[in-house]
């Protein structure tokens, strides 16, 4: 099976930087992805890491360390519209089952 | 417009009355999946399908059935709904392989209440 841990809540001010950590346990790792979900909306894809290192997409970056079973999502230059829940997800290599963390609620204050 | 559609968006039903939630995608994706979302538990995968006539159990399949007779459709069936199946349900799709397989496209969600 797979399990993922991420913090439940983070609060920060506009313009700040927030890092959301995700640790995982899986029998066959096949990649870590991140999704954003606004209240009342559907999850939307943000980024994906299959190999160690940093992937940058605009203000958002995602990092993976397979040896540590750890990754993070970095949100820079926070804006009010970044207030949302963020989920990490891992795919199992053997059967393509996808497991999500419980989510981190990010609240951006003025 | 590329999209995943679900119907109905909202449903209130009673225990034991069979129901089907439909899901359709227009992106020719091989991989389709159903999730339920409950407060504090994130998204939990119910069933997924790698292609037509190929389905597999996710983490919480009990009480649900699926079928994949056509590539674009992946209905979720609750044969005898119970109150513990009250939840927000999402359908999602993606290509089956390669980097793009990680980008799941989600439908708008179906909020189900079983009384």
mmCIF file with all atom_site columns, C-alpha atoms in Angstrom:
data_model
loop_
_atom_site.group_PDB
_atom_site.id
_atom_site.type_symbol
_atom_site.label_atom_id
_atom_site.label_alt_id
_atom_site.label_comp_id
_atom_site.label_asym_id
_atom_site.label_entity_id
_atom_site.label_seq_id
_atom_site.pdbx_PDB_ins_code
_atom_site.Cartn_x
_atom_site.Cartn_y
_atom_site.Cartn_z
_atom_site.occupancy
_atom_site.B_iso_or_equiv
_atom_site.pdbx_formal_charge
_atom_site.auth_seq_id
_atom_site.auth_comp_id
_atom_site.auth_asym_id
_atom_site.auth_atom_id
_atom_site.pdbx_PDB_model_num
ATOM 1   C CA . UNK A 1 1   ? 0.000   0.000  0.000   1.00 0.00 ? 1   UNK A CA 1
ATOM 2   C CA . UNK A 1 2   ? 0.876   3.640  -0.046  1.00 0.00 ? 2   UNK A CA 1
ATOM 3   C CA . UNK A 1 3   ? 0.680   6.388  2.574   1.00 0.00 ? 3   UNK A CA 1
ATOM 4   C CA . UNK A 1 4   ? 1.460   10.082 2.337   1.00 0.00 ? 4   UNK A CA 1
ATOM 5   C CA . UNK A 1 5   ? 1.897   12.734 5.013   1.00 0.00 ? 5   UNK A CA 1
ATOM 6   C CA . UNK A 1 6   ? 1.622   16.471 4.562   1.00 0.00 ? 6   UNK A CA 1
ATOM 7   C CA . UNK A 1 7   ? 0.845   19.301 6.988   1.00 0.00 ? 7   UNK A CA 1
ATOM 8   C CA . UNK A 1 8   ? -2.833  20.096 7.396   1.00 0.00 ? 8   UNK A CA 1
ATOM 9   C CA . UNK A 1 9   ? -2.606  23.893 7.345   1.00 0.00 ? 9   UNK A CA 1
ATOM 10  C CA . UNK A 1 10  ? -0.245  26.718 6.480   1.00 0.00 ? 10  UNK A CA 1
ATOM 11  C CA . UNK A 1 11  ? -0.893  30.455 6.782   1.00 0.00 ? 11  UNK A CA 1
ATOM 12  C CA . UNK A 1 12  ? 1.251   33.156 5.208   1.00 0.00 ? 12  UNK A CA 1
ATOM 13  C CA . UNK A 1 13  ? 1.066   36.743 4.001   1.00 0.00 ? 13  UNK A CA 1
ATOM 14  C CA . UNK A 1 14  ? 0.937   37.987 0.441   1.00 0.00 ? 14  UNK A CA 1
ATOM 15  C CA . UNK A 1 15  ? 4.341   38.011 -1.198  1.00 0.00 ? 15  UNK A CA 1
ATOM 16  C CA . UNK A 1 16  ? 5.760   35.374 1.133   1.00 0.00 ? 16  UNK A CA 1
ATOM 17  C CA . UNK A 1 17  ? 7.141   31.925 0.283   1.00 0.00 ? 17  UNK A CA 1
ATOM 18  C CA . UNK A 1 18  ? 5.480   28.721 1.485   1.00 0.00 ? 18  UNK A CA 1
ATOM 19  C CA . UNK A 1 19  ? 6.892   25.217 1.382   1.00 0.00 ? 19  UNK A CA 1
ATOM 20  C CA . UNK A 1 20  ? 4.547   22.235 1.665   1.00 0.00 ? 20  UNK A CA 1
ATOM 21  C CA . UNK A 1 21  ? 6.329   19.013 2.523   1.00 0.00 ? 21  UNK A CA 1
ATOM 22  C CA . UNK A 1 22  ? 5.170   15.547 1.566   1.00 0.00 ? 22  UNK A CA 1
ATOM 23  C CA . UNK A 1 23  ? 6.643   12.288 2.812   1.00 0.00 ? 23  UNK A CA 1
ATOM 24  C CA . UNK A 1 24  ? 5.467   9.019  1.355   1.00 0.00 ? 24  UNK A CA 1
ATOM 25  C CA . UNK A 1 25  ? 5.695   5.293  1.780   1.00 0.00 ? 25  UNK A CA 1
ATOM 26  C CA . UNK A 1 26  ? 5.033   3.149  -1.235  1.00 0.00 ? 26  UNK A CA 1
ATOM 27  C CA . UNK A 1 27  ? 5.847   -0.336 -2.379  1.00 0.00 ? 27  UNK A CA 1
ATOM 28  C CA . UNK A 1 28  ? 6.783   0.800  -5.873  1.00 0.00 ? 28  UNK A CA 1
ATOM 29  C CA . UNK A 1 29  ? 7.308   4.493  -6.485  1.00 0.00 ? 29  UNK A CA 1
ATOM 30  C CA . UNK A 1 30  ? 6.490   5.847  -9.916  1.00 0.00 ? 30  UNK A CA 1
ATOM 31  C CA . UNK A 1 31  ? 6.347   9.595  -9.482  1.00 0.00 ? 31  UNK A CA 1
ATOM 32  C CA . UNK A 1 32  ? 5.102   12.390 -7.224  1.00 0.00 ? 32  UNK A CA 1
ATOM 33  C CA . UNK A 1 33  ? 2.574   14.919 -8.414  1.00 0.00 ? 33  UNK A CA 1
ATOM 34  C CA . UNK A 1 34  ? 0.877   17.977 -6.922  1.00 0.00 ? 34  UNK A CA 1
ATOM 35  C CA . UNK A 1 35  ? -2.655  19.282 -7.307  1.00 0.00 ? 35  UNK A CA 1
ATOM 36  C CA . UNK A 1 36  ? -4.418  22.475 -6.269  1.00 0.00 ? 36  UNK A CA 1
ATOM 37  C CA . UNK A 1 37  ? -8.055  22.645 -5.252  1.00 0.00 ? 37  UNK A CA 1
ATOM 38  C CA . UNK A 1 38  ? -10.001 25.805 -4.543  1.00 0.00 ? 38  UNK A CA 1
ATOM 39  C CA . UNK A 1 39  ? -13.049 25.668 -2.310  1.00 0.00 ? 39  UNK A CA 1
ATOM 40  C CA . UNK A 1 40  ? -15.947 24.132 -4.185  1.00 0.00 ? 40  UNK A CA 1
ATOM 41  C CA . UNK A 1 41  ? -13.820 23.294 -7.194  1.00 0.00 ? 41  UNK A CA 1
ATOM 42  C CA . UNK A 1 42  ? -12.150 20.316 -8.792  1.00 0.00 ? 42  UNK A CA 1
ATOM 43  C CA . UNK A 1 43  ? -8.463  19.505 -8.283  1.00 0.00 ? 43  UNK A CA 1
ATOM 44  C CA . UNK A 1 44  ? -6.162  20.844 -10.987 1.00 0.00 ? 44  UNK A CA 1
ATOM 45  C CA . UNK A 1 45  ? -2.722  19.548 -11.837 1.00 0.00 ? 45  UNK A CA 1
ATOM 46  C CA . UNK A 1 46  ? 0.280   21.663 -10.844 1.00 0.00 ? 46  UNK A CA 1
ATOM 47  C CA . UNK A 1 47  ? 3.444   19.628 -11.300 1.00 0.00 ? 47  UNK A CA 1
ATOM 48  C CA . UNK A 1 48  ? 5.094   16.250 -11.416 1.00 0.00 ? 48  UNK A CA 1
ATOM 49  C CA . UNK A 1 49  ? 8.481   14.783 -10.432 1.00 0.00 ? 49  UNK A CA 1
ATOM 50  C CA . UNK A 1 50  ? 9.720   11.357 -11.460 1.00 0.00 ? 50  UNK A CA 1
ATOM 51  C CA . UNK A 1 51  ? 13.414  12.021 -10.889 1.00 0.00 ? 51  UNK A CA 1
ATOM 52  C CA . UNK A 1 52  ? 15.297  13.730 -8.064  1.00 0.00 ? 52  UNK A CA 1
ATOM 53  C CA . UNK A 1 53  ? 15.601  17.470 -8.236  1.00 0.00 ? 53  UNK A CA 1
ATOM 54  C CA . UNK A 1 54  ? 13.654  20.638 -8.704  1.00 0.00 ? 54  UNK A CA 1
ATOM 55  C CA . UNK A 1 55  ? 11.004  21.340 -11.336 1.00 0.00 ? 55  UNK A CA 1
ATOM 56  C CA . UNK A 1 56  ? 10.007  24.970 -11.784 1.00 0.00 ? 56  UNK A CA 1
ATOM 57  C CA . UNK A 1 57  ? 6.764   26.221 -13.279 1.00 0.00 ? 57  UNK A CA 1
ATOM 58  C CA . UNK A 1 58  ? 6.380   29.958 -12.852 1.00 0.00 ? 58  UNK A CA 1
ATOM 59  C CA . UNK A 1 59  ? 5.867   30.851 -9.196  1.00 0.00 ? 59  UNK A CA 1
ATOM 60  C CA . UNK A 1 60  ? 5.505   27.198 -8.209  1.00 0.00 ? 60  UNK A CA 1
ATOM 61  C CA . UNK A 1 61  ? 8.332   24.677 -7.915  1.00 0.00 ? 61  UNK A CA 1
ATOM 62  C CA . UNK A 1 62  ? 8.347   21.055 -6.859  1.00 0.00 ? 62  UNK A CA 1
ATOM 63  C CA . UNK A 1 63  ? 11.210  19.012 -5.482  1.00 0.00 ? 63  UNK A CA 1
ATOM 64  C CA . UNK A 1 64  ? 11.765  15.284 -5.084  1.00 0.00 ? 64  UNK A CA 1
ATOM 65  C CA . UNK A 1 65  ? 14.282  13.167 -3.194  1.00 0.00 ? 65  UNK A CA 1
ATOM 66  C CA . UNK A 1 66  ? 13.579  9.505  -3.871  1.00 0.00 ? 66  UNK A CA 1
ATOM 67  C CA . UNK A 1 67  ? 16.199  8.300  -1.391  1.00 0.00 ? 67  UNK A CA 1
ATOM 68  C CA . UNK A 1 68  ? 14.404  10.212 1.387   1.00 0.00 ? 68  UNK A CA 1
ATOM 69  C CA . UNK A 1 69  ? 10.875  9.423  0.101   1.00 0.00 ? 69  UNK A CA 1
ATOM 70  C CA . UNK A 1 70  ? 10.255  13.137 0.354   1.00 0.00 ? 70  UNK A CA 1
ATOM 71  C CA . UNK A 1 71  ? 9.125   15.983 -1.800  1.00 0.00 ? 71  UNK A CA 1
ATOM 72  C CA . UNK A 1 72  ? 7.878   19.515 -1.448  1.00 0.00 ? 72  UNK A CA 1
ATOM 73  C CA . UNK A 1 73  ? 5.896   22.147 -3.281  1.00 0.00 ? 73  UNK A CA 1
ATOM 74  C CA . UNK A 1 74  ? 7.241   25.688 -3.096  1.00 0.00 ? 74  UNK A CA 1
ATOM 75  C CA . UNK A 1 75  ? 4.863   28.575 -3.629  1.00 0.00 ? 75  UNK A CA 1
ATOM 76  C CA . UNK A 1 76  ? 6.650   31.878 -4.188  1.00 0.00 ? 76  UNK A CA 1
ATOM 77  C CA . UNK A 1 77  ? 5.377   35.452 -4.290  1.00 0.00 ? 77  UNK A CA 1
ATOM 78  C CA . UNK A 1 78  ? 2.165   34.323 -2.679  1.00 0.00 ? 78  UNK A CA 1
ATOM 79  C CA . UNK A 1 79  ? -1.047  35.896 -3.964  1.00 0.00 ? 79  UNK A CA 1
ATOM 80  C CA . UNK A 1 80  ? -4.536  35.862 -2.467  1.00 0.00 ? 80  UNK A CA 1
ATOM 81  C CA . UNK A 1 81  ? -5.668  33.547 -5.262  1.00 0.00 ? 81  UNK A CA 1
ATOM 82  C CA . UNK A 1 82  ? -3.195  30.921 -4.004  1.00 0.00 ? 82  UNK A CA 1
ATOM 83  C CA . UNK A 1 83  ? -5.464  30.304 -0.998  1.00 0.00 ? 83  UNK A CA 1
ATOM 84  C CA . UNK A 1 84  ? -6.500  26.716 -1.665  1.00 0.00 ? 84  UNK A CA 1
ATOM 85  C CA . UNK A 1 85  ? -5.837  23.124 -0.683  1.00 0.00 ? 85  UNK A CA 1
ATOM 86  C CA . UNK A 1 86  ? -2.775  21.405 -2.093  1.00 0.00 ? 86  UNK A CA 1
ATOM 87  C CA . UNK A 1 87  ? -2.432  17.653 -2.444  1.00 0.00 ? 87  UNK A CA 1
ATOM 88  C CA . UNK A 1 88  ? 0.558   15.468 -3.145  1.00 0.00 ? 88  UNK A CA 1
ATOM 89  C CA . UNK A 1 89  ? -0.037  12.165 -4.905  1.00 0.00 ? 89  UNK A CA 1
ATOM 90  C CA . UNK A 1 90  ? 2.066   9.120  -5.715  1.00 0.00 ? 90  UNK A CA 1
ATOM 91  C CA . UNK A 1 91  ? 1.544   6.456  -8.308  1.00 0.00 ? 91  UNK A CA 1
ATOM 92  C CA . UNK A 1 92  ? 2.418   2.836  -7.670  1.00 0.00 ? 92  UNK A CA 1
ATOM 93  C CA . UNK A 1 93  ? 4.714   1.396  -10.314 1.00 0.00 ? 93  UNK A CA 1
ATOM 94  C CA . UNK A 1 94  ? 3.155   -2.037 -10.222 1.00 0.00 ? 94  UNK A CA 1
ATOM 95  C CA . UNK A 1 95  ? -0.489  -1.263 -10.763 1.00 0.00 ? 95  UNK A CA 1
ATOM 96  C CA . UNK A 1 96  ? -0.835  2.448  -11.563 1.00 0.00 ? 96  UNK A CA 1
ATOM 97  C CA . UNK A 1 97  ? -2.957  2.989  -8.484  1.00 0.00 ? 97  UNK A CA 1
ATOM 98  C CA . UNK A 1 98  ? -2.861  6.660  -7.462  1.00 0.00 ? 98  UNK A CA 1
ATOM 99  C CA . UNK A 1 99  ? -2.849  7.714  -3.792  1.00 0.00 ? 99  UNK A CA 1
ATOM 100 C CA . UNK A 1 100 ? -3.316  11.250 -2.480  1.00 0.00 ? 100 UNK A CA 1
ATOM 101 C CA . UNK A 1 101 ? -2.269  12.893 0.749   1.00 0.00 ? 101 UNK A CA 1
ATOM 102 C CA . UNK A 1 102 ? -4.937  14.405 2.996   1.00 0.00 ? 102 UNK A CA 1
ATOM 103 C CA . UNK A 1 103 ? -4.154  17.880 1.707   1.00 0.00 ? 103 UNK A CA 1
ATOM 104 C CA . UNK A 1 104 ? -2.660  21.125 3.026   1.00 0.00 ? 104 UNK A CA 1
ATOM 105 C CA . UNK A 1 105 ? -4.891  24.163 3.309   1.00 0.00 ? 105 UNK A CA 1
ATOM 106 C CA . UNK A 1 106 ? -2.953  27.319 2.474   1.00 0.00 ? 106 UNK A CA 1
ATOM 107 C CA . UNK A 1 107 ? -4.424  30.588 3.662   1.00 0.00 ? 107 UNK A CA 1
ATOM 108 C CA . UNK A 1 108 ? -2.928  33.789 2.301   1.00 0.00 ? 108 UNK A CA 1
ATOM 109 C CA . UNK A 1 109 ? -3.471  36.931 4.377   1.00 0.00 ? 109 UNK A CA 1
ATOM 110 C CA . UNK A 1 110 ? -3.209  40.504 3.165   1.00 0.00 ? 110 UNK A CA 1
ATOM 111 C CA . UNK B 2 1   ? -13.254 22.239 -25.245 1.00 0.00 ? 1   UNK B CA 1
ATOM 112 C CA . UNK B 2 2   ? -11.363 19.418 -23.533 1.00 0.00 ? 2   UNK B CA 1
ATOM 113 C CA . UNK B 2 3   ? -13.316 18.333 -20.505 1.00 0.00 ? 3   UNK B CA 1
ATOM 114 C CA . UNK B 2 4   ? -14.556 15.674 -18.140 1.00 0.00 ? 4   UNK B CA 1
ATOM 115 C CA . UNK B 2 5   ? -18.273 15.801 -17.409 1.00 0.00 ? 5   UNK B CA 1
ATOM 116 C CA . UNK B 2 6   ? -20.168 14.182 -14.567 1.00 0.00 ? 6   UNK B CA 1
ATOM 117 C CA . UNK B 2 7   ? -23.879 13.803 -13.977 1.00 0.00 ? 7   UNK B CA 1
ATOM 118 C CA . UNK B 2 8   ? -25.661 14.462 -11.795 1.00 0.00 ? 8   UNK B CA 1
ATOM 119 C CA . UNK B 2 9   ? -23.806 17.236 -9.965  1.00 0.00 ? 9   UNK B CA 1
ATOM 120 C CA . UNK B 2 10  ? -25.951 16.859 -6.866  1.00 0.00 ? 10  UNK B CA 1
ATOM 121 C CA . UNK B 2 11  ? -27.947 13.861 -5.711  1.00 0.00 ? 11  UNK B CA 1
ATOM 122 C CA . UNK B 2 12  ? -29.910 13.092 -2.572  1.00 0.00 ? 12  UNK B CA 1
ATOM 123 C CA . UNK B 2 13  ? -31.123 9.524  -2.319  1.00 0.00 ? 13  UNK B CA 1
ATOM 124 C CA . UNK B 2 14  ? -32.228 6.944  0.211   1.00 0.00 ? 14  UNK B CA 1
ATOM 125 C CA . UNK B 2 15  ? -30.449 3.876  1.526   1.00 0.00 ? 15  UNK B CA 1
ATOM 126 C CA . UNK B 2 16  ? -30.614 0.928  -0.818  1.00 0.00 ? 16  UNK B CA 1
ATOM 127 C CA . UNK B 2 17  ? -31.814 2.694  -3.952  1.00 0.00 ? 17  UNK B CA 1
ATOM 128 C CA . UNK B 2 18  ? -29.456 1.860  -6.797  1.00 0.00 ? 18  UNK B CA 1
ATOM 129 C CA . UNK B 2 19  ? -27.856 4.809  -8.554  1.00 0.00 ? 19  UNK B CA 1
ATOM 130 C CA . UNK B 2 20  ? -25.383 5.540  -11.314 1.00 0.00 ? 20  UNK B CA 1
ATOM 131 C CA . UNK B 2 21  ? -23.117 8.548  -11.653 1.00 0.00 ? 21  UNK B CA 1
ATOM 132 C CA . UNK B 2 22  ? -21.988 9.045  -15.224 1.00 0.00 ? 22  UNK B CA 1
ATOM 133 C CA . UNK B 2 23  ? -18.567 10.260 -16.322 1.00 0.00 ? 23  UNK B CA 1
ATOM 134 C CA . UNK B 2 24  ? -17.519 11.138 -19.841 1.00 0.00 ? 24  UNK B CA 1
ATOM 135 C CA . UNK B 2 25  ? -14.328 12.598 -21.314 1.00 0.00 ? 25  UNK B CA 1
ATOM 136 C CA . UNK B 2 26  ? -13.675 13.956 -24.800 1.00 0.00 ? 26  UNK B CA 1
ATOM 137 C CA . UNK B 2 27  ? -9.860  13.791 -24.808 1.00 0.00 ? 27  UNK B CA 1
ATOM 138 C CA . UNK B 2 28  ? -9.462  10.179 -25.961 1.00 0.00 ? 28  UNK B CA 1
ATOM 139 C CA . UNK B 2 29  ? -7.735  9.331  -22.675 1.00 0.00 ? 29  UNK B CA 1
ATOM 140 C CA . UNK B 2 30  ? -7.035  5.716  -21.844 1.00 0.00 ? 30  UNK B CA 1
ATOM 141 C CA . UNK B 2 31  ? -6.875  6.111  -18.052 1.00 0.00 ? 31  UNK B CA 1
ATOM 142 C CA . UNK B 2 32  ? -10.020 6.968  -16.094 1.00 0.00 ? 32  UNK B CA 1
ATOM 143 C CA . UNK B 2 33  ? -10.581 6.931  -12.368 1.00 0.00 ? 33  UNK B CA 1
ATOM 144 C CA . UNK B 2 34  ? -13.112 7.604  -9.620  1.00 0.00 ? 34  UNK B CA 1
ATOM 145 C CA . UNK B 2 35  ? -12.288 9.265  -6.297  1.00 0.00 ? 35  UNK B CA 1
ATOM 146 C CA . UNK B 2 36  ? -14.247 10.172 -3.225  1.00 0.00 ? 36  UNK B CA 1
ATOM 147 C CA . UNK B 2 37  ? -13.324 13.156 -1.116  1.00 0.00 ? 37  UNK B CA 1
ATOM 148 C CA . UNK B 2 38  ? -14.162 13.398 2.554   1.00 0.00 ? 38  UNK B CA 1
ATOM 149 C CA . UNK B 2 39  ? -13.041 16.093 5.026   1.00 0.00 ? 39  UNK B CA 1
ATOM 150 C CA . UNK B 2 40  ? -9.602  15.386 6.445   1.00 0.00 ? 40  UNK B CA 1
ATOM 151 C CA . UNK B 2 41  ? -9.086  12.334 4.236   1.00 0.00 ? 41  UNK B CA 1
ATOM 152 C CA . UNK B 2 42  ? -8.168  13.887 0.922   1.00 0.00 ? 42  UNK B CA 1
ATOM 153 C CA . UNK B 2 43  ? -8.967  12.065 -2.295  1.00 0.00 ? 43  UNK B CA 1
ATOM 154 C CA . UNK B 2 44  ? -9.261  8.308  -2.131  1.00 0.00 ? 44  UNK B CA 1
ATOM 155 C CA . UNK B 2 45  ? -9.278  6.244  -5.285  1.00 0.00 ? 45  UNK B CA 1
ATOM 156 C CA . UNK B 2 46  ? -12.281 3.954  -5.696  1.00 0.00 ? 46  UNK B CA 1
ATOM 157 C CA . UNK B 2 47  ? -11.677 2.284  -9.053  1.00 0.00 ? 47  UNK B CA 1
ATOM 158 C CA . UNK B 2 48  ? -9.582  3.004  -12.093 1.00 0.00 ? 48  UNK B CA 1
ATOM 159 C CA . UNK B 2 49  ? -9.407  1.786  -15.671 1.00 0.00 ? 49  UNK B CA 1
ATOM 160 C CA . UNK B 2 50  ? -6.391  1.606  -17.934 1.00 0.00 ? 50  UNK B CA 1
ATOM 161 C CA . UNK B 2 51  ? -8.510  1.101  -21.058 1.00 0.00 ? 51  UNK B CA 1
ATOM 162 C CA . UNK B 2 52  ? -11.746 -0.374 -22.383 1.00 0.00 ? 52  UNK B CA 1
ATOM 163 C CA . UNK B 2 53  ? -12.793 -3.499 -20.472 1.00 0.00 ? 53  UNK B CA 1
ATOM 164 C CA . UNK B 2 54  ? -9.851  -3.116 -18.045 1.00 0.00 ? 54  UNK B CA 1
ATOM 165 C CA . UNK B 2 55  ? -10.718 -2.035 -14.513 1.00 0.00 ? 55  UNK B CA 1
ATOM 166 C CA . UNK B 2 56  ? -8.939  -2.328 -11.166 1.00 0.00 ? 56  UNK B CA 1
ATOM 167 C CA . UNK B 2 57  ? -9.721  -1.620 -7.547  1.00 0.00 ? 57  UNK B CA 1
ATOM 168 C CA . UNK B 2 58  ? -8.358  1.451  -5.861  1.00 0.00 ? 58  UNK B CA 1
ATOM 169 C CA . UNK B 2 59  ? -8.059  1.908  -2.114  1.00 0.00 ? 59  UNK B CA 1
ATOM 170 C CA . UNK B 2 60  ? -11.788 2.023  -1.252  1.00 0.00 ? 60  UNK B CA 1
ATOM 171 C CA . UNK B 2 61  ? -13.747 -0.130 -3.758  1.00 0.00 ? 61  UNK B CA 1
ATOM 172 C CA . UNK B 2 62  ? -16.237 -1.707 -1.341  1.00 0.00 ? 62  UNK B CA 1
ATOM 173 C CA . UNK B 2 63  ? -19.838 -0.877 -2.203  1.00 0.00 ? 63  UNK B CA 1
ATOM 174 C CA . UNK B 2 64  ? -19.039 0.397  -5.705  1.00 0.00 ? 64  UNK B CA 1
ATOM 175 C CA . UNK B 2 65  ? -19.002 -1.024 -9.216  1.00 0.00 ? 65  UNK B CA 1
ATOM 176 C CA . UNK B 2 66  ? -17.686 0.376  -12.469 1.00 0.00 ? 66  UNK B CA 1
ATOM 177 C CA . UNK B 2 67  ? -17.683 -0.565 -16.119 1.00 0.00 ? 67  UNK B CA 1
ATOM 178 C CA . UNK B 2 68  ? -15.670 0.600  -19.110 1.00 0.00 ? 68  UNK B CA 1
ATOM 179 C CA . UNK B 2 69  ? -17.478 -0.450 -22.260 1.00 0.00 ? 69  UNK B CA 1
ATOM 180 C CA . UNK B 2 70  ? -16.441 2.603  -24.245 1.00 0.00 ? 70  UNK B CA 1
ATOM 181 C CA . UNK B 2 71  ? -13.257 4.621  -24.029 1.00 0.00 ? 71  UNK B CA 1
ATOM 182 C CA . UNK B 2 72  ? -15.001 7.901  -23.241 1.00 0.00 ? 72  UNK B CA 1
ATOM 183 C CA . UNK B 2 73  ? -17.367 6.693  -20.501 1.00 0.00 ? 73  UNK B CA 1
ATOM 184 C CA . UNK B 2 74  ? -16.714 5.344  -17.027 1.00 0.00 ? 74  UNK B CA 1
ATOM 185 C CA . UNK B 2 75  ? -19.886 5.169  -14.916 1.00 0.00 ? 75  UNK B CA 1
ATOM 186 C CA . UNK B 2 76  ? -19.829 4.614  -11.153 1.00 0.00 ? 76  UNK B CA 1
ATOM 187 C CA . UNK B 2 77  ? -22.573 2.365  -9.828  1.00 0.00 ? 77  UNK B CA 1
ATOM 188 C CA . UNK B 2 78  ? -23.787 2.122  -6.258  1.00 0.00 ? 78  UNK B CA 1
ATOM 189 C CA . UNK B 2 79  ? -25.970 -0.987 -6.141  1.00 0.00 ? 79  UNK B CA 1
ATOM 190 C CA . UNK B 2 80  ? -27.213 -0.416 -2.588  1.00 0.00 ? 80  UNK B CA 1
ATOM 191 C CA . UNK B 2 81  ? -26.075 2.962  -1.284  1.00 0.00 ? 81  UNK B CA 1
ATOM 192 C CA . UNK B 2 82  ? -25.550 3.456  2.427   1.00 0.00 ? 82  UNK B CA 1
ATOM 193 C CA . UNK B 2 83  ? -25.127 6.654  4.482   1.00 0.00 ? 83  UNK B CA 1
ATOM 194 C CA . UNK B 2 84  ? -21.356 6.108  4.742   1.00 0.00 ? 84  UNK B CA 1
ATOM 195 C CA . UNK B 2 85  ? -21.183 6.649  0.979   1.00 0.00 ? 85  UNK B CA 1
ATOM 196 C CA . UNK B 2 86  ? -22.281 10.242 1.424   1.00 0.00 ? 86  UNK B CA 1
ATOM 197 C CA . UNK B 2 87  ? -19.374 12.106 -0.099  1.00 0.00 ? 87  UNK B CA 1
ATOM 198 C CA . UNK B 2 88  ? -18.058 14.289 -2.909  1.00 0.00 ? 88  UNK B CA 1
ATOM 199 C CA . UNK B 2 89  ? -17.144 12.177 -5.922  1.00 0.00 ? 89  UNK B CA 1
ATOM 200 C CA . UNK B 2 90  ? -14.725 13.085 -8.690  1.00 0.00 ? 90  UNK B CA 1
ATOM 201 C CA . UNK B 2 91  ? -14.082 11.402 -11.991 1.00 0.00 ? 91  UNK B CA 1
ATOM 202 C CA . UNK B 2 92  ? -10.718 11.985 -13.680 1.00 0.00 ? 92  UNK B CA 1
ATOM 203 C CA . UNK B 2 93  ? -8.923  10.992 -16.860 1.00 0.00 ? 93  UNK B CA 1
ATOM 204 C CA . UNK B 2 94  ? -5.434  11.108 -18.345 1.00 0.00 ? 94  UNK B CA 1
ATOM 205 C CA . UNK B 2 95  ? -3.322  9.461  -21.029 1.00 0.00 ? 95  UNK B CA 1
ATOM 206 C CA . UNK B 2 96  ? -2.086  6.042  -19.907 1.00 0.00 ? 96  UNK B CA 1
ATOM 207 C CA . UNK B 2 97  ? 1.642   6.415  -20.340 1.00 0.00 ? 97  UNK B CA 1
ATOM 208 C CA . UNK B 2 98  ? 4.517   8.838  -20.273 1.00 0.00 ? 98  UNK B CA 1
ATOM 209 C CA . UNK B 2 99  ? 4.856   12.110 -18.424 1.00 0.00 ? 99  UNK B CA 1
ATOM 210 C CA . UNK B 2 100 ? 1.393   13.309 -19.408 1.00 0.00 ? 100 UNK B CA 1
ATOM 211 C CA . UNK B 2 101 ? -0.149  10.361 -17.559 1.00 0.00 ? 101 UNK B CA 1
ATOM 212 C CA . UNK B 2 102 ? 0.480   12.266 -14.331 1.00 0.00 ? 102 UNK B CA 1
ATOM 213 C CA . UNK B 2 103 ? -1.756  15.149 -15.356 1.00 0.00 ? 103 UNK B CA 1
ATOM 214 C CA . UNK B 2 104 ? -5.185  13.986 -14.294 1.00 0.00 ? 104 UNK B CA 1
ATOM 215 C CA . UNK B 2 105 ? -8.110  16.032 -15.611 1.00 0.00 ? 105 UNK B CA 1
ATOM 216 C CA . UNK B 2 106 ? -10.906 16.128 -13.070 1.00 0.00 ? 106 UNK B CA 1
ATOM 217 C CA . UNK B 2 107 ? -14.627 16.487 -13.591 1.00 0.00 ? 107 UNK B CA 1
ATOM 218 C CA . UNK B 2 108 ? -16.606 19.087 -11.607 1.00 0.00 ? 108 UNK B CA 1
ATOM 219 C CA . UNK B 2 109 ? -17.647 16.643 -8.900  1.00 0.00 ? 109 UNK B CA 1
ATOM 220 C CA . UNK B 2 110 ? -20.871 15.009 -7.756  1.00 0.00 ? 110 UNK B CA 1
ATOM 221 C CA . UNK B 2 111 ? -22.095 15.668 -4.261  1.00 0.00 ? 111 UNK B CA 1
ATOM 222 C CA . UNK B 2 112 ? -24.007 12.606 -3.065  1.00 0.00 ? 112 UNK B CA 1
ATOM 223 C CA . UNK B 2 113 ? -26.099 12.432 0.082   1.00 0.00 ? 113 UNK B CA 1
ATOM 224 C CA . UNK B 2 114 ? -27.546 9.086  1.190   1.00 0.00 ? 114 UNK B CA 1
ATOM 225 C CA . UNK B 2 115 ? -30.195 9.288  3.907   1.00 0.00 ? 115 UNK B CA 1
#
